[in-house]
Amino acid sequence: MRRIRAAAIGAVTLSLALAASACGGGSSTDGGGSNDSPKTLTYWASNQGASITVDKKVLKPELDKFEKQTGIRVKLEVIPWSELLNRILTATTSGQGPDVLNIGNTWSASLQASGALLPWDTKNFGSIGGKDRFVDSALGSTGAQGEDPAAVPLYSMAYALYYNKKMFADAGISKPPATWDELVADGKKLSKDGKWGLGAEGANLSENIHQVFVFAKQHGADFFTADGKPDFTSEGAVTAIKQYVDLMAKDKIIAPGNAEYAQNQSLSDFAKGKTAMVLWQTASATLASLGMKDDEWGVAPAPVRSGTPGSGTSVNSMVAGINLAVFKNTDNHDGALKFVKFMTSDAEQKILNKAYGSIPPVKAAQSDPAFNTKATAALRETLAKSAAALPQVADESQFETSVGTAVKELLADAAGGRPVTTESVKAKLEKAQQQMPAK
Amino acid sequence: MTTTTATAEADRRTVSGSTPGAARGPRRTGRIRRIGLPYLLLLPALVLELLVHLVPMVIGILMSFKALTRFSIREWGAAPWSGLDNYKVSVDINAPAGEALLHSFWVTCGFTVLSVGLCWLLGTAAAIFLQDTFRGRGLLRTLFLVPYALPVYTAVITWAFMFQHDNGLVNHVLHDQLGLTDKPSFWLIGDNSFIALLTVSVWKGWPFAFLVVMAGLQNIPKELYEAAALDGAGMWQQIRRITLPSLRPVNQVLVLVLFLWTFNDFNTPYVLFGKAAPEAADLISIHVYQTTFATWNFGTGSAMSVLLLLFLLVVTGLYLLLTSRRRKTADV
């Protein structure tokens, strides 16, 4: 009996020990990577197209091409946006992740801080043709300043103003607005009979951040100090967020129902002719999938206060986009670099960015006429001249959550008819700042 | 053939039994079989239970004593110890993190009491109603169980569509058809989000109460009701004096299970509201999730989880103590 008990205890202890070592305590990852598994790669692609099936259709032939060239088989998994960051975090903690993955470019510095991604030093960049192949604005969203980038730009995007030509003509508006005052005036003409001037995704935290970041830039404010500390309650930041929320609260050109949108419903409203304008990144492919014909919509640079987009207070977009990163503990280090080289090659950049309606961050690929169409010219211009990267700080991801939530709550107040004042905006931002991790 | 085998077996036993020094062998094997076998059979389940529950729990507790942030998450085993700091931050109600945790704790308490109460009430009423045989009873029983059988995500996302401000069915019925509200209400943002959350929770939870109470009702002898009816007891008296007291052991388990499920419910608020729930519906499970994964305070999130576990253990312990004492008193 005693022996059985001892055996049972032994078995339990052994299984616990095995479990503990399988969990690894996060310390088994030596961080160096290896070439133990040179014939396969796992690739986590973010959902870029209208659906995951569309993404697989776009990517599969390219991955087959890569296999033909190198003999390396790529196992593809397309991951929805809502799950991607959590999946990356789980992979980071367990050490059980893909070899190559897509990350939202705004997360670069946050994920860089975790130390899970391969740094792109001169040597690594050299293996894919050098840093100079990429446009500067895209490189600005690849990691904290002064450190080797944590990722390589893959698809670039920018915000632009999409407008419904027929609704504009019906309201007697001859050209798209260039300033916010013009946009509000046009919006008021358009907001009647159950139709609205502008659409918004009020419950989507990242979307809120993208919008208010631009407003803040136009008021000369940033959300972080030069040394990376949160600075959410500056006069410029408060004014900027109030201006954005007032589009619903005071100007009443955004439908109150937009306060609970988080699944691109505002783009769907736009395609159905319920909303006349949306500020969106690369909307053309989605608009087509929603049944809106190309000649029904126009695209113009997003408004600024002065009417002339540029740098500084005339910024009219964040640098949006997707980066390609390599997990530091990959078992196919060389293969992963080959894959990044393939995906960022001139030829593949043209194929992939055409398929997704985005702009290649690779200079040589941008000259293709496909990126000078009505749909893409405004985006390319914006990226080149008047887009700014979101703060590249380790706390960026938390900033998106806390300030994004504050804007969501303010829009909910506006929708519910509660007053939105400078004080209420400041109070929400103070709360958001207090939620940031202590340094 | 059978006889031959049996004889051979008996012979073998005799031989081994007569061998000096081996006298303890068969008896010992018998004892091992008798006493050890159940333990051996339990072992795989025990090992799995330890792996699935105990190991993550121990790791979670360890994490709660570490300064675990975005900088140390990859090498979490080597993250610096922080003592009780994470706990201090969680319970300091004068600081933002503690204040927010306390707020979500009260929201969760109110939500749990209302949801469990309504689930129990609806489930019990439906089960009693369906005790009598009538045409269509089987169909009703099946229909009542539909919410329980549906995948949670599908069901809750459908509710999210129905609660939408512009195109949702709820506003269509309440505002457009019945004219009960002045203007369409918001259900997924603002204060009404609590009502939306409660509605979905009760809709999802009451069929379980119905199922359990219905099973409990099967065990009450019909003679009791017949005797009570003969003595002139009406329906309410029968329910009060026979049904409810007889259901007490069933209800004891039912309420406890509903309490634990509701207090910890993550799926319903997450699917309805996403990772940032409105303040009015900021349940503690979502709050801990947000602290841990959205703001990357893994150590503080773990400490909050441990505090939640302790609270649930204390409440469950007290509940079991009280209910078992009451039952003992009732038995006497």
Coordinates of N, CA and C in Angstrom, one line a residue, chain A residues 277-375:
Chain A
M277 N -19.9 60.7 -46.1 CA -18.4 60.7 -46.0 C -17.9 59.7 -45.0
V278 N -16.7 59.2 -45.2 CA -16.0 58.4 -44.2 C -14.5 58.7 -44.3
L279 N -13.9 58.7 -43.1 CA -12.4 58.8 -43.1 C -11.9 57.4 -43.0
W280 N -11.3 56.9 -44.1 CA -10.9 55.5 -44.1 C -9.6 55.2 -44.7
Q281 N -9.0 54.1 -44.4 CA -7.8 53.7 -45.0 C -8.1 52.6 -46.1
T282 N -7.6 52.8 -47.3 CA -7.8 51.8 -48.4 C -9.2 51.2 -48.4
A283 N -10.2 52.0 -48.7 CA -11.5 51.5 -48.7 C -12.0 50.8 -50.0
S284 N -11.2 51.0 -51.1 CA -11.8 50.7 -52.4 C -12.2 49.2 -52.5
A285 N -11.4 48.3 -52.1 CA -11.7 46.8 -52.2 C -13.0 46.5 -51.4
T286 N -13.0 47.0 -50.2 CA -14.2 46.7 -49.3 C -15.5 47.4 -49.9
L287 N -15.3 48.6 -50.5 CA -16.5 49.2 -51.1 C -17.0 48.4 -52.2
A288 N -16.1 47.9 -53.0 CA -16.5 47.0 -54.2 C -17.2 45.8 -53.6
S289 N -16.7 45.2 -52.6 CA -17.3 44.0 -52.0 C -18.7 44.3 -51.4
L290 N -18.9 45.6 -51.0 CA -20.2 46.0 -50.5 C -21.2 46.4 -51.6
G291 N -20.7 46.3 -52.8 CA -21.6 46.6 -53.9 C -21.6 48.0 -54.4
M292 N -20.7 48.8 -54.0 CA -20.6 50.2 -54.4 C -19.7 50.3 -55.7
K293 N -20.2 50.9 -56.7 CA -19.4 51.0 -57.9 C -18.3 52.1 -57.8
D294 N -17.2 51.9 -58.5 CA -16.0 52.8 -58.4 C -16.4 54.2 -58.7
D295 N -17.3 54.4 -59.7 CA -17.6 55.8 -60.1 C -18.6 56.5 -59.2
E296 N -19.1 55.8 -58.2 CA -20.0 56.3 -57.2 C -19.4 57.1 -56.1
W297 N -18.1 56.8 -55.9 CA -17.4 57.5 -54.8 C -16.2 58.3 -55.3
G298 N -15.8 59.3 -54.5 CA -14.6 60.1 -54.8 C -13.7 60.0 -53.6
V299 N -12.4 60.3 -53.8 CA -11.5 60.3 -52.7 C -10.6 61.5 -52.7
A300 N -10.5 62.1 -51.5 CA -9.7 63.3 -51.4 C -8.8 63.3 -50.1
P301 N -7.8 64.1 -50.0 CA -7.0 64.1 -48.7 C -7.9 64.4 -47.5
A302 N -7.7 63.8 -46.4 CA -8.4 64.1 -45.2 C -8.2 65.6 -44.8
P303 N -9.3 66.2 -44.3 CA -9.1 67.7 -44.0 C -8.1 68.0 -43.0
V304 N -7.6 69.3 -43.1 CA -6.8 69.8 -42.0 C -7.3 71.2 -41.6
R305 N -6.8 71.8 -40.6 CA -7.4 73.1 -40.2 C -7.2 74.2 -41.2
S306 N -6.0 74.2 -41.9 CA -5.7 75.2 -42.8 C -6.2 74.9 -44.2
G307 N -6.4 73.7 -44.6 CA -6.8 73.3 -45.9 C -5.7 72.8 -46.7
T308 N -4.4 72.9 -46.2 CA -3.3 72.4 -47.0 C -2.6 71.4 -46.2
P309 N -2.7 70.1 -46.6 CA -2.0 69.1 -45.8 C -0.5 69.2 -46.0
G310 N 0.2 68.8 -44.9 CA 1.6 68.8 -45.0 C 2.2 68.2 -43.7
S311 N 3.3 68.8 -43.2 CA 3.8 68.2 -42.0 C 3.4 69.1 -40.8
G312 N 3.8 68.7 -39.6 CA 3.5 69.5 -38.4 C 2.0 69.5 -38.1
T313 N 1.5 70.8 -38.0 CA 0.1 70.9 -37.6 C -0.8 70.7 -38.9
S314 N -0.2 70.3 -40.0 CA -1.0 70.0 -41.2 C -1.1 68.5 -41.5
V315 N -0.7 67.7 -40.5 CA -0.7 66.3 -40.6 C -2.2 65.9 -40.8
N316 N -2.5 65.0 -41.8 CA -3.9 64.6 -42.0 C -4.1 63.1 -42.0
S317 N -3.1 62.3 -41.5 CA -3.2 60.9 -41.4 C -2.1 60.3 -40.5
M318 N -2.5 59.2 -39.8 CA -1.4 58.5 -39.2 C -0.8 57.6 -40.3
V319 N 0.5 57.1 -40.0 CA 1.0 56.2 -41.0 C 0.5 54.8 -40.6
A320 N -0.5 54.4 -41.4 CA -1.1 53.1 -41.1 C -0.4 52.0 -41.9
G321 N -0.5 50.8 -41.4 CA 0.1 49.8 -42.2 C 0.4 48.5 -41.4
I322 N 1.0 47.5 -42.1 CA 1.3 46.2 -41.6 C 2.8 46.0 -41.7
N323 N 3.4 45.5 -40.7 CA 4.8 45.1 -40.7 C 4.9 43.6 -40.7
L324 N 6.1 43.2 -41.2 CA 6.4 41.8 -41.1 C 7.5 41.6 -40.1
A325 N 7.3 40.6 -39.2 CA 8.3 40.4 -38.1 C 8.7 39.0 -38.1
V326 N 9.8 38.7 -37.5 CA 10.3 37.3 -37.3 C 10.4 37.0 -35.8
F327 N 9.9 35.9 -35.4 CA 10.0 35.6 -34.0 C 11.5 35.2 -33.7
K328 N 12.0 35.7 -32.6 CA 13.4 35.5 -32.3 C 13.8 34.1 -32.1
N329 N 12.9 33.3 -31.6 CA 13.2 31.9 -31.4 C 12.8 31.0 -32.5
T330 N 12.8 31.5 -33.7 CA 12.4 30.7 -34.9 C 13.4 29.5 -35.0
D331 N 12.8 28.4 -35.6 CA 13.7 27.2 -35.9 C 14.2 27.3 -37.3
N332 N 13.8 28.3 -38.0 CA 14.3 28.4 -39.4 C 14.7 29.9 -39.7
H333 N 15.7 30.3 -39.0 CA 16.2 31.7 -39.1 C 16.4 32.1 -40.5
D334 N 17.2 31.3 -41.2 CA 17.6 31.7 -42.6 C 16.4 31.7 -43.5
G335 N 15.6 30.7 -43.3 CA 14.4 30.6 -44.1 C 13.4 31.8 -43.9
A336 N 13.3 32.2 -42.6 CA 12.5 33.3 -42.3 C 12.9 34.6 -43.0
L337 N 14.3 34.8 -43.0 CA 14.8 36.0 -43.7 C 14.6 35.9 -45.2
K338 N 14.7 34.7 -45.7 CA 14.4 34.5 -47.2 C 13.0 34.8 -47.5
F339 N 12.1 34.4 -46.5 CA 10.6 34.7 -46.7 C 10.4 36.2 -46.7
V340 N 11.0 36.9 -45.8 CA 10.8 38.4 -45.7 C 11.3 39.0 -46.9
K341 N 12.4 38.5 -47.4 CA 13.0 39.1 -48.7 C 12.1 38.9 -49.8
F342 N 11.5 37.7 -49.9 CA 10.5 37.4 -50.9 C 9.3 38.3 -50.9
M343 N 8.7 38.4 -49.7 CA 7.5 39.2 -49.5 C 7.7 40.7 -49.7
T344 N 9.0 41.1 -49.5 CA 9.2 42.6 -49.7 C 10.0 42.8 -51.0
S345 N 10.0 41.8 -51.9 CA 10.7 42.0 -53.2 C 9.8 42.9 -54.0
D346 N 10.4 43.6 -55.0 CA 9.6 44.5 -55.8 C 8.4 43.8 -56.5
A347 N 8.6 42.6 -57.0 CA 7.5 41.9 -57.7 C 6.4 41.6 -56.8
E348 N 6.7 41.0 -55.6 CA 5.7 40.6 -54.7 C 4.9 41.8 -54.1
Q349 N 5.7 42.8 -53.8 CA 5.1 44.1 -53.3 C 4.0 44.6 -54.2
K350 N 4.3 44.5 -55.5 CA 3.3 45.0 -56.5 C 2.0 44.1 -56.4
I351 N 2.3 42.8 -56.5 CA 1.1 41.8 -56.5 C 0.3 42.0 -55.2
L352 N 1.0 41.9 -54.1 CA 0.2 41.9 -52.8 C -0.5 43.2 -52.5
N353 N 0.2 44.4 -52.7 CA -0.5 45.7 -52.4 C -1.6 46.0 -53.4
K354 N -1.4 45.5 -54.7 CA -2.5 45.6 -55.6 C -3.8 44.9 -55.1
A355 N -3.5 43.7 -54.6 CA -4.6 42.8 -54.2 C -5.4 43.4 -53.0
Y356 N -4.6 44.1 -52.2 CA -5.2 44.7 -50.9 C -5.6 46.2 -51.0
G357 N -5.2 46.8 -52.2 CA -5.6 48.2 -52.3 C -4.7 49.1 -51.5
S358 N -3.6 48.5 -51.0 CA -2.7 49.3 -50.1 C -1.5 49.9 -51.0
I359 N -0.6 50.6 -50.3 CA 0.5 51.2 -51.0 C 1.8 50.4 -50.6
P360 N 2.7 50.1 -51.6 CA 3.9 49.4 -51.2 C 4.8 50.3 -50.4
P361 N 5.4 49.8 -49.3 CA 6.4 50.7 -48.6 C 7.7 50.6 -49.3
V362 N 7.8 49.8 -50.3 CA 9.1 49.6 -51.1 C 9.0 50.6 -52.2
K363 N 10.0 51.5 -52.2 CA 10.1 52.6 -53.2 C 9.9 52.2 -54.6
A364 N 10.7 51.1 -55.0 CA 10.7 50.7 -56.4 C 9.4 50.2 -56.9
A365 N 8.6 49.6 -56.0 CA 7.3 49.1 -56.4 C 6.2 50.2 -56.5
Q366 N 6.5 51.3 -55.8 CA 5.5 52.4 -55.9 C 5.2 53.0 -57.2
S367 N 6.3 52.9 -58.1 CA 6.2 53.5 -59.4 C 5.2 52.8 -60.4
D368 N 4.7 51.6 -60.0 CA 3.8 50.9 -60.8 C 2.5 51.7 -61.0
P369 N 2.0 51.8 -62.2 CA 0.8 52.7 -62.4 C -0.4 52.3 -61.5
A370 N -0.4 51.0 -61.1 CA -1.6 50.6 -60.2 C -1.7 51.5 -59.0
F371 N -0.6 52.1 -58.6 CA -0.6 52.9 -57.3 C -0.8 54.4 -57.6
N372 N -1.2 54.7 -58.8 CA -1.5 56.1 -59.2 C -2.9 56.2 -59.7
T373 N -3.8 55.4 -59.3 CA -5.2 55.4 -59.7 C -5.9 56.4 -58.8
K374 N -7.2 56.6 -59.1 CA -8.0 57.4 -58.2 C -8.0 56.9 -56.8
A375 N -8.1 55.6 -56.6 CA -8.2 55.0 -55.3 C -6.9 55.1 -54.5

